[in-house]
Short mmCIF file of C-alpha atoms and ligand atoms in Angstrom, two decimals:
data_model
loop_
_atom_site.label_atom_id
_atom_site.label_comp_id
_atom_site.label_asym_id
_atom_site.label_seq_id
_atom_site.Cartn_x
_atom_site.Cartn_y
_atom_site.Cartn_z
CA MET A 1 68.35 -30.66 63.99
CA LYS A 2 68.76 -26.87 63.68
CA LEU A 3 66.26 -25.47 61.19
CA LYS A 4 66.95 -22.43 59.15
CA THR A 5 65.02 -19.22 59.62
CA THR A 6 64.93 -18.49 55.92
CA ALA A 7 64.85 -21.21 53.10
CA PHE A 8 64.68 -20.95 49.33
CA GLY A 9 63.36 -22.88 46.37
CA SER A 10 63.33 -21.93 42.70
CA SER A 11 62.16 -23.12 39.29
CA HIS A 12 61.76 -21.83 35.72
CA ALA A 13 59.15 -21.65 32.95
CA LYS A 14 58.73 -24.33 30.30
CA ILE A 15 58.08 -24.28 26.52
CA ILE A 16 56.58 -27.31 24.76
CA LEU A 17 58.30 -27.42 21.32
CA PHE A 18 56.36 -30.36 20.05
CA GLY A 19 53.71 -32.63 21.54
CA GLU A 20 51.18 -30.62 23.56
CA HIS A 21 47.84 -32.45 23.80
CA SER A 22 49.09 -35.52 21.89
CA VAL A 23 51.28 -36.18 25.02
CA VAL A 24 48.09 -36.81 27.01
CA TYR A 25 47.39 -39.74 24.61
CA ASP A 26 50.81 -41.37 25.09
CA GLN A 27 52.56 -39.66 22.20
CA PRO A 28 56.06 -38.30 22.79
CA ALA A 29 56.77 -34.61 23.38
CA ILE A 30 59.85 -32.35 23.36
CA ALA A 31 59.89 -29.60 25.92
CA LEU A 32 62.49 -26.97 26.84
CA PRO A 33 63.34 -25.11 30.04
CA LEU A 34 63.06 -21.39 29.78
CA TYR A 35 65.68 -20.31 32.35
CA SER A 36 65.18 -16.55 32.15
CA VAL A 37 61.52 -16.63 33.27
CA ASN A 38 61.41 -17.99 36.67
CA THR A 39 59.90 -18.42 40.10
CA THR A 40 61.62 -18.06 43.56
CA VAL A 41 60.03 -18.97 46.85
CA THR A 42 61.35 -17.76 50.22
CA LEU A 43 60.13 -19.46 53.33
CA THR A 44 60.70 -17.49 56.52
CA ALA A 45 59.95 -18.81 59.93
CA THR A 46 57.60 -16.45 61.93
CA ASN A 47 55.58 -16.51 65.09
CA THR A 48 52.32 -15.71 63.28
CA PRO A 49 49.94 -18.12 61.52
CA PRO A 50 51.05 -19.32 58.07
CA SER A 51 50.80 -16.63 55.38
CA VAL A 52 51.53 -16.13 51.70
CA THR A 53 52.79 -13.02 50.00
CA SER A 54 52.80 -12.86 46.20
CA ASN A 55 51.71 -10.79 43.13
CA TYR A 56 48.41 -12.62 43.19
CA TYR A 57 47.56 -13.04 46.86
CA ASN A 58 48.62 -11.53 50.20
CA GLY A 59 47.23 -12.99 53.44
CA PRO A 60 46.66 -15.99 55.57
CA LEU A 61 47.29 -19.38 54.09
CA ALA A 62 43.95 -20.46 55.42
CA ASP A 63 42.08 -17.81 53.34
CA LEU A 64 43.80 -18.63 50.02
CA ASP A 65 41.32 -18.29 47.22
CA ASN A 66 39.69 -21.41 45.65
CA ASN A 67 41.53 -21.02 42.38
CA LEU A 68 44.72 -21.48 44.35
CA LEU A 69 43.46 -24.53 46.19
CA GLY A 70 46.15 -26.73 44.59
CA ILE A 71 48.87 -24.51 46.15
CA LYS A 72 47.09 -24.62 49.55
CA GLU A 73 46.76 -28.42 49.42
CA LEU A 74 50.39 -28.77 48.39
CA ILE A 75 51.52 -26.73 51.42
CA ASN A 76 49.25 -28.78 53.80
CA TYR A 77 50.69 -31.97 52.23
CA LEU A 78 54.28 -30.71 52.85
CA LEU A 79 53.44 -29.78 56.48
CA ASP A 80 52.10 -33.36 56.98
CA TYR A 81 55.11 -34.83 55.18
CA PHE A 82 57.49 -33.08 57.57
CA ASN A 83 55.21 -33.80 60.53
CA ALA A 84 55.02 -30.09 61.25
CA PRO A 85 51.29 -29.14 61.32
CA THR A 86 51.85 -26.23 63.64
CA LEU A 87 54.81 -24.58 61.82
CA GLN A 88 54.40 -20.82 61.60
CA PHE A 89 55.85 -19.25 58.46
CA ASN A 90 55.50 -16.83 55.55
CA LEU A 91 55.90 -17.99 52.00
CA ASN A 92 56.99 -15.21 49.59
CA VAL A 93 56.31 -16.25 46.07
CA HIS A 94 57.95 -14.15 43.36
CA SER A 95 57.28 -15.28 39.84
CA THR A 96 57.90 -13.68 36.40
CA ILE A 97 55.96 -16.50 34.65
CA PRO A 98 52.60 -15.22 33.49
CA LEU A 99 49.72 -17.30 34.78
CA GLU A 100 47.69 -19.57 32.49
CA ARG A 101 49.71 -18.84 29.35
CA GLY A 102 51.08 -22.37 28.78
CA MET A 103 54.44 -21.61 30.38
CA GLY A 104 54.03 -23.92 33.35
CA SER A 105 53.41 -21.24 36.03
CA SER A 106 51.52 -23.45 38.41
CA ALA A 107 54.07 -26.38 38.07
CA ALA A 108 56.93 -23.89 38.59
CA ILE A 109 55.35 -22.43 41.76
CA ALA A 110 54.59 -25.93 43.07
CA THR A 111 58.20 -27.02 42.33
CA ALA A 112 59.79 -23.94 44.00
CA ILE A 113 57.50 -24.29 47.07
CA THR A 114 58.38 -27.98 47.47
CA ARG A 115 62.14 -27.22 47.18
CA ALA A 116 61.78 -24.36 49.78
CA PHE A 117 60.23 -26.78 52.28
CA PHE A 118 62.96 -29.36 51.72
CA ASP A 119 65.57 -26.67 52.14
CA TYR A 120 63.92 -25.44 55.35
CA PHE A 121 63.98 -29.01 56.82
CA ASN A 122 67.57 -29.39 55.59
CA GLN A 123 66.62 -32.42 53.47
CA PRO A 124 67.87 -33.26 49.98
CA ILE A 125 65.15 -34.11 47.53
CA ASP A 126 65.50 -36.51 44.57
CA ARG A 127 63.72 -35.76 41.27
CA ALA A 128 61.14 -38.58 41.62
CA THR A 129 60.10 -37.36 45.06
CA LEU A 130 59.95 -33.75 43.78
CA LEU A 131 57.68 -34.74 40.84
CA GLN A 132 55.43 -36.85 43.07
CA ILE A 133 54.93 -34.16 45.71
CA ALA A 134 54.54 -31.14 43.42
CA ASN A 135 51.95 -33.20 41.47
CA VAL A 136 49.63 -32.83 44.51
CA GLU A 137 49.13 -29.23 43.28
CA GLU A 138 48.98 -30.07 39.52
CA GLN A 139 46.26 -32.78 40.06
CA ILE A 140 43.98 -30.20 41.71
CA THR A 141 44.76 -27.34 39.28
CA HIS A 142 44.67 -29.24 35.99
CA GLY A 143 42.69 -32.42 36.56
CA SER A 144 44.86 -35.30 35.10
CA PRO A 145 47.96 -33.60 33.69
CA SER A 146 50.41 -35.72 31.63
CA GLY A 147 53.25 -34.48 33.95
CA ILE A 148 55.19 -32.68 31.22
CA ASP A 149 54.96 -29.30 32.95
CA LEU A 150 56.43 -30.55 36.22
CA ALA A 151 59.11 -32.61 34.38
CA THR A 152 60.24 -29.49 32.37
CA VAL A 153 60.20 -26.84 35.00
CA SER A 154 62.34 -29.03 37.27
CA SER A 155 64.83 -29.98 34.44
CA GLU A 156 67.91 -28.04 33.45
CA LYS A 157 67.93 -29.71 29.97
CA PRO A 158 65.44 -30.16 27.13
CA ILE A 159 63.52 -33.35 27.67
CA TRP A 160 61.92 -36.10 25.60
CA PHE A 161 58.77 -36.86 27.47
CA ILE A 162 56.33 -39.81 27.28
CA LYS A 163 53.70 -40.00 29.96
CA ASN A 164 54.49 -42.47 32.74
CA GLN A 165 57.94 -43.12 31.45
CA GLU A 166 61.38 -41.94 32.57
CA ASN A 167 62.17 -38.59 30.80
CA GLN A 168 65.26 -38.63 28.52
CA GLN A 169 67.61 -36.00 27.41
CA ILE A 170 67.71 -35.36 23.69
CA ASP A 171 70.68 -34.66 21.50
CA PHE A 172 70.41 -30.96 20.71
CA LYS A 173 72.74 -29.91 17.95
CA ILE A 174 70.86 -26.98 16.40
CA THR A 175 72.52 -24.19 18.28
CA ASN A 176 72.47 -21.16 15.88
CA SER A 177 68.71 -20.66 16.25
CA TYR A 178 66.38 -18.63 18.34
CA LEU A 179 62.81 -18.98 19.64
CA VAL A 180 60.71 -15.89 19.93
CA ILE A 181 58.01 -16.43 22.61
CA ALA A 182 55.03 -14.11 22.54
CA ASP A 183 52.23 -13.92 25.09
CA THR A 184 48.92 -13.14 23.49
CA GLY A 185 47.63 -11.96 26.87
CA ILE A 186 44.70 -14.41 26.67
CA LYS A 187 44.33 -16.85 29.48
CA GLY A 188 44.09 -20.47 28.36
CA LYS A 189 42.71 -22.92 30.90
CA THR A 190 44.60 -26.21 30.48
CA SER A 191 41.66 -28.30 31.77
CA ALA A 192 39.26 -26.69 29.32
CA ALA A 193 41.61 -27.25 26.40
CA VAL A 194 42.27 -30.86 27.39
CA ASN A 195 38.49 -31.56 27.73
CA LEU A 196 37.83 -29.98 24.30
CA VAL A 197 40.31 -32.28 22.63
CA LYS A 198 38.87 -35.27 24.36
CA GLN A 199 35.37 -34.41 23.04
CA LYS A 200 36.75 -33.95 19.52
CA LEU A 201 38.58 -37.39 19.63
CA ALA A 202 35.40 -39.14 20.80
CA ASN A 203 33.60 -38.06 17.58
CA SER A 204 36.19 -38.04 14.79
CA GLU A 205 38.67 -40.40 13.23
CA SER A 206 40.47 -37.47 11.55
CA HIS A 207 41.12 -35.89 14.95
CA ARG A 208 42.52 -39.18 16.23
CA GLN A 209 44.82 -39.15 13.20
CA SER A 210 45.94 -35.60 14.06
CA ILE A 211 47.10 -36.96 17.50
CA GLU A 212 49.08 -39.75 15.74
CA GLN A 213 50.59 -37.19 13.35
CA LEU A 214 51.62 -34.95 16.22
CA GLY A 215 53.42 -37.92 17.74
CA GLN A 216 55.18 -38.60 14.40
CA ILE A 217 56.19 -34.94 14.23
CA ALA A 218 57.84 -35.21 17.62
CA PHE A 219 59.84 -38.29 16.43
CA GLN A 220 60.98 -36.42 13.29
CA ALA A 221 61.92 -33.33 15.28
CA ARG A 222 64.06 -35.39 17.66
CA THR A 223 66.04 -36.72 14.71
CA SER A 224 66.41 -33.21 13.20
CA LEU A 225 67.46 -31.52 16.51
CA ALA A 226 70.38 -33.95 16.58
CA LYS A 227 71.71 -32.59 13.29
CA THR A 228 73.30 -29.17 12.99
CA THR A 229 71.79 -28.55 9.56
CA ASP A 230 68.10 -29.16 9.94
CA VAL A 231 66.73 -25.88 11.37
CA LYS A 232 64.37 -25.45 8.32
CA VAL A 233 62.87 -28.91 8.92
CA ILE A 234 62.15 -28.03 12.53
CA GLY A 235 60.44 -24.84 11.37
CA GLU A 236 58.33 -26.78 8.87
CA LEU A 237 57.46 -29.39 11.54
CA MET A 238 56.30 -26.53 13.83
CA ASN A 239 53.97 -25.20 11.03
CA GLN A 240 52.62 -28.70 10.55
CA ALA A 241 52.03 -29.18 14.27
CA GLN A 242 50.15 -25.85 14.43
CA GLY A 243 47.86 -27.09 11.54
CA HIS A 244 46.96 -30.17 13.65
CA LEU A 245 46.48 -28.21 16.81
CA GLN A 246 44.18 -25.82 15.02
CA SER A 247 42.10 -28.62 13.64
CA LEU A 248 41.82 -30.01 17.14
CA GLY A 249 40.22 -26.75 18.12
CA VAL A 250 42.85 -25.42 20.53
CA SER A 251 44.11 -22.47 18.53
CA HIS A 252 42.61 -18.93 18.66
CA PRO A 253 42.34 -16.16 16.10
CA ILE A 254 45.05 -14.16 17.89
CA ILE A 255 47.33 -17.16 17.91
CA GLU A 256 46.78 -17.58 14.09
CA GLN A 257 47.43 -13.91 13.63
CA PHE A 258 50.72 -14.08 15.66
CA CYS A 259 51.84 -17.11 13.71
CA THR A 260 51.07 -15.53 10.42
CA LEU A 261 52.86 -12.38 11.23
CA ALA A 262 55.92 -14.20 12.55
CA ARG A 263 56.17 -16.27 9.33
CA LEU A 264 55.71 -13.14 7.13
CA ASN A 265 58.63 -11.54 9.01
CA GLY A 266 60.91 -14.49 8.37
CA ALA A 267 60.11 -17.18 11.00
CA LEU A 268 60.95 -20.71 9.78
CA GLY A 269 57.88 -21.93 11.66
CA ALA A 270 55.47 -20.87 14.32
CA LYS A 271 52.95 -22.54 16.62
CA LEU A 272 51.14 -22.30 19.85
CA THR A 273 52.84 -23.74 22.93
CA GLY A 274 51.08 -25.31 25.87
CA SER A 275 47.40 -26.04 26.03
CA GLY A 276 46.29 -23.15 23.70
CA LEU A 277 42.95 -21.36 23.45
CA GLY A 278 45.18 -18.33 24.25
CA GLY A 279 48.54 -18.36 25.92
CA CYS A 280 51.81 -18.14 24.01
CA VAL A 281 53.11 -18.50 20.47
CA ILE A 282 56.64 -19.64 19.64
CA ALA A 283 58.44 -18.74 16.35
CA LEU A 284 61.77 -20.08 15.16
CA THR A 285 64.48 -18.16 13.40
CA ASP A 286 68.03 -19.00 12.33
CA ASN A 287 69.40 -15.56 13.35
CA LEU A 288 69.04 -13.09 16.22
CA GLN A 289 68.22 -10.12 13.91
CA THR A 290 65.15 -11.82 12.46
CA ALA A 291 64.12 -12.85 16.02
CA GLN A 292 64.25 -9.25 17.10
CA ILE A 293 62.24 -8.02 14.18
CA ILE A 294 59.53 -10.63 14.94
CA LYS A 295 59.62 -9.73 18.58
CA ASN A 296 59.13 -6.07 17.89
CA ASN A 297 56.35 -6.64 15.36
CA LEU A 298 54.47 -8.98 17.69
CA ASN A 299 54.86 -6.35 20.43
CA ALA A 300 53.38 -3.79 17.94
CA ILE A 301 50.21 -5.92 17.31
CA GLY A 302 49.55 -6.43 21.05
CA ALA A 303 51.66 -9.17 22.56
CA THR A 304 51.67 -8.49 26.24
CA GLU A 305 55.18 -9.92 26.80
CA THR A 306 57.85 -11.27 24.48
CA TRP A 307 61.09 -13.14 25.07
CA ILE A 308 63.91 -14.46 22.84
CA GLN A 309 65.50 -17.76 23.83
CA SER A 310 68.75 -18.95 22.14
CA PHE A 311 69.01 -22.61 21.27
CA ALA A 312 72.77 -22.34 22.07
CA ASN A 313 71.98 -22.97 25.77
CA TYR A 314 70.38 -26.35 24.99
CA ASP A 315 73.39 -28.03 23.36
CA ASN A 316 74.36 -31.10 25.42
CA GLN A 317 76.39 -34.28 25.23
CA LEU A 318 73.82 -36.67 26.50
CA GLU A 319 75.91 -37.43 29.58
CA GLU A 320 73.09 -38.50 31.83
CA HIS A 321 69.51 -39.78 31.82
CA LEU A 322 67.10 -37.85 33.87
CA GLU A 323 65.29 -39.80 36.52
C1 MEV B 401 49.98 -28.33 28.96
O1 MEV B 401 51.19 -27.60 29.23
C2 MEV B 401 50.20 -29.47 28.04
C3 MEV B 401 48.97 -30.31 27.68
O2 MEV B 401 49.44 -31.42 26.84
C4 MEV B 401 48.30 -30.90 28.95
C5 MEV B 401 49.16 -31.99 29.63
O3 MEV B 401 50.12 -32.53 29.05
O4 MEV B 401 48.84 -32.23 30.84
C6 MEV B 401 47.92 -29.52 26.94
#
């Protein structure tokens, strides 16, 4: 078989609309691909020892820092998988997804690397294999993730996600709406946030009820997303979800400040997205002008980056089930 000299893999960021944390406890979640924020990986065959170039690290694969251990182990796993332990190559990772902000950066990098190796070895990859291999990285980086990050960064469509079940597409009929996504600039460690929630649940019935409520909110949101008229309901559900996430201890004063400002400027709802304790806030509007006002005002109070994502891209006809 003739191998390529250069191979590619890509992936994009994810946004959890409903269900972060409760998804760890078998409740459903709704997550959206964020196509405009993405990762591309270029694998080039070389005649020097394996190396990585990226915004975060440049140097030999062997010296990759401990906080990138998941990536290193994933690459070693792929070299074993393709029976190519002596392959010499450079991996160039280019990602516009900020690290540790709840946008699935590690899952997107793992997905893009896995795709690049399969491209290099001229092998197609099915979704189940992709999720299983990329999870080598996620297990090391995040402990015991639910799998929602990998499932969303490798999906072209919004997904209905329940841990250990096949992901489904959802009917997405609210198209005239926009999400403003704002990065607080504060790193939120997923494993720390997941552990915090675990401790809270061990000691309190009301926290266990919050998890149940977050699951109920996801069910209601699924019904509302399938109607063209229910955008206000979605906003209200986002506010309710934020209340539960706050009581579970994973909000942050800056997250609360961003949510309040977004609502004061016309957002129908606002909440954290991802594991919290920092990371990003999402705010929903039913028109682009309001989204732009919110974006500008969040920038003015210190958001390190902001994006606007139209819901129009998510409309689908439920043609297929995702594997
Ligand atoms: C992280 O993006 C989402 C969490 O629910 C953790 C997980 O599902 O693995 C906080």
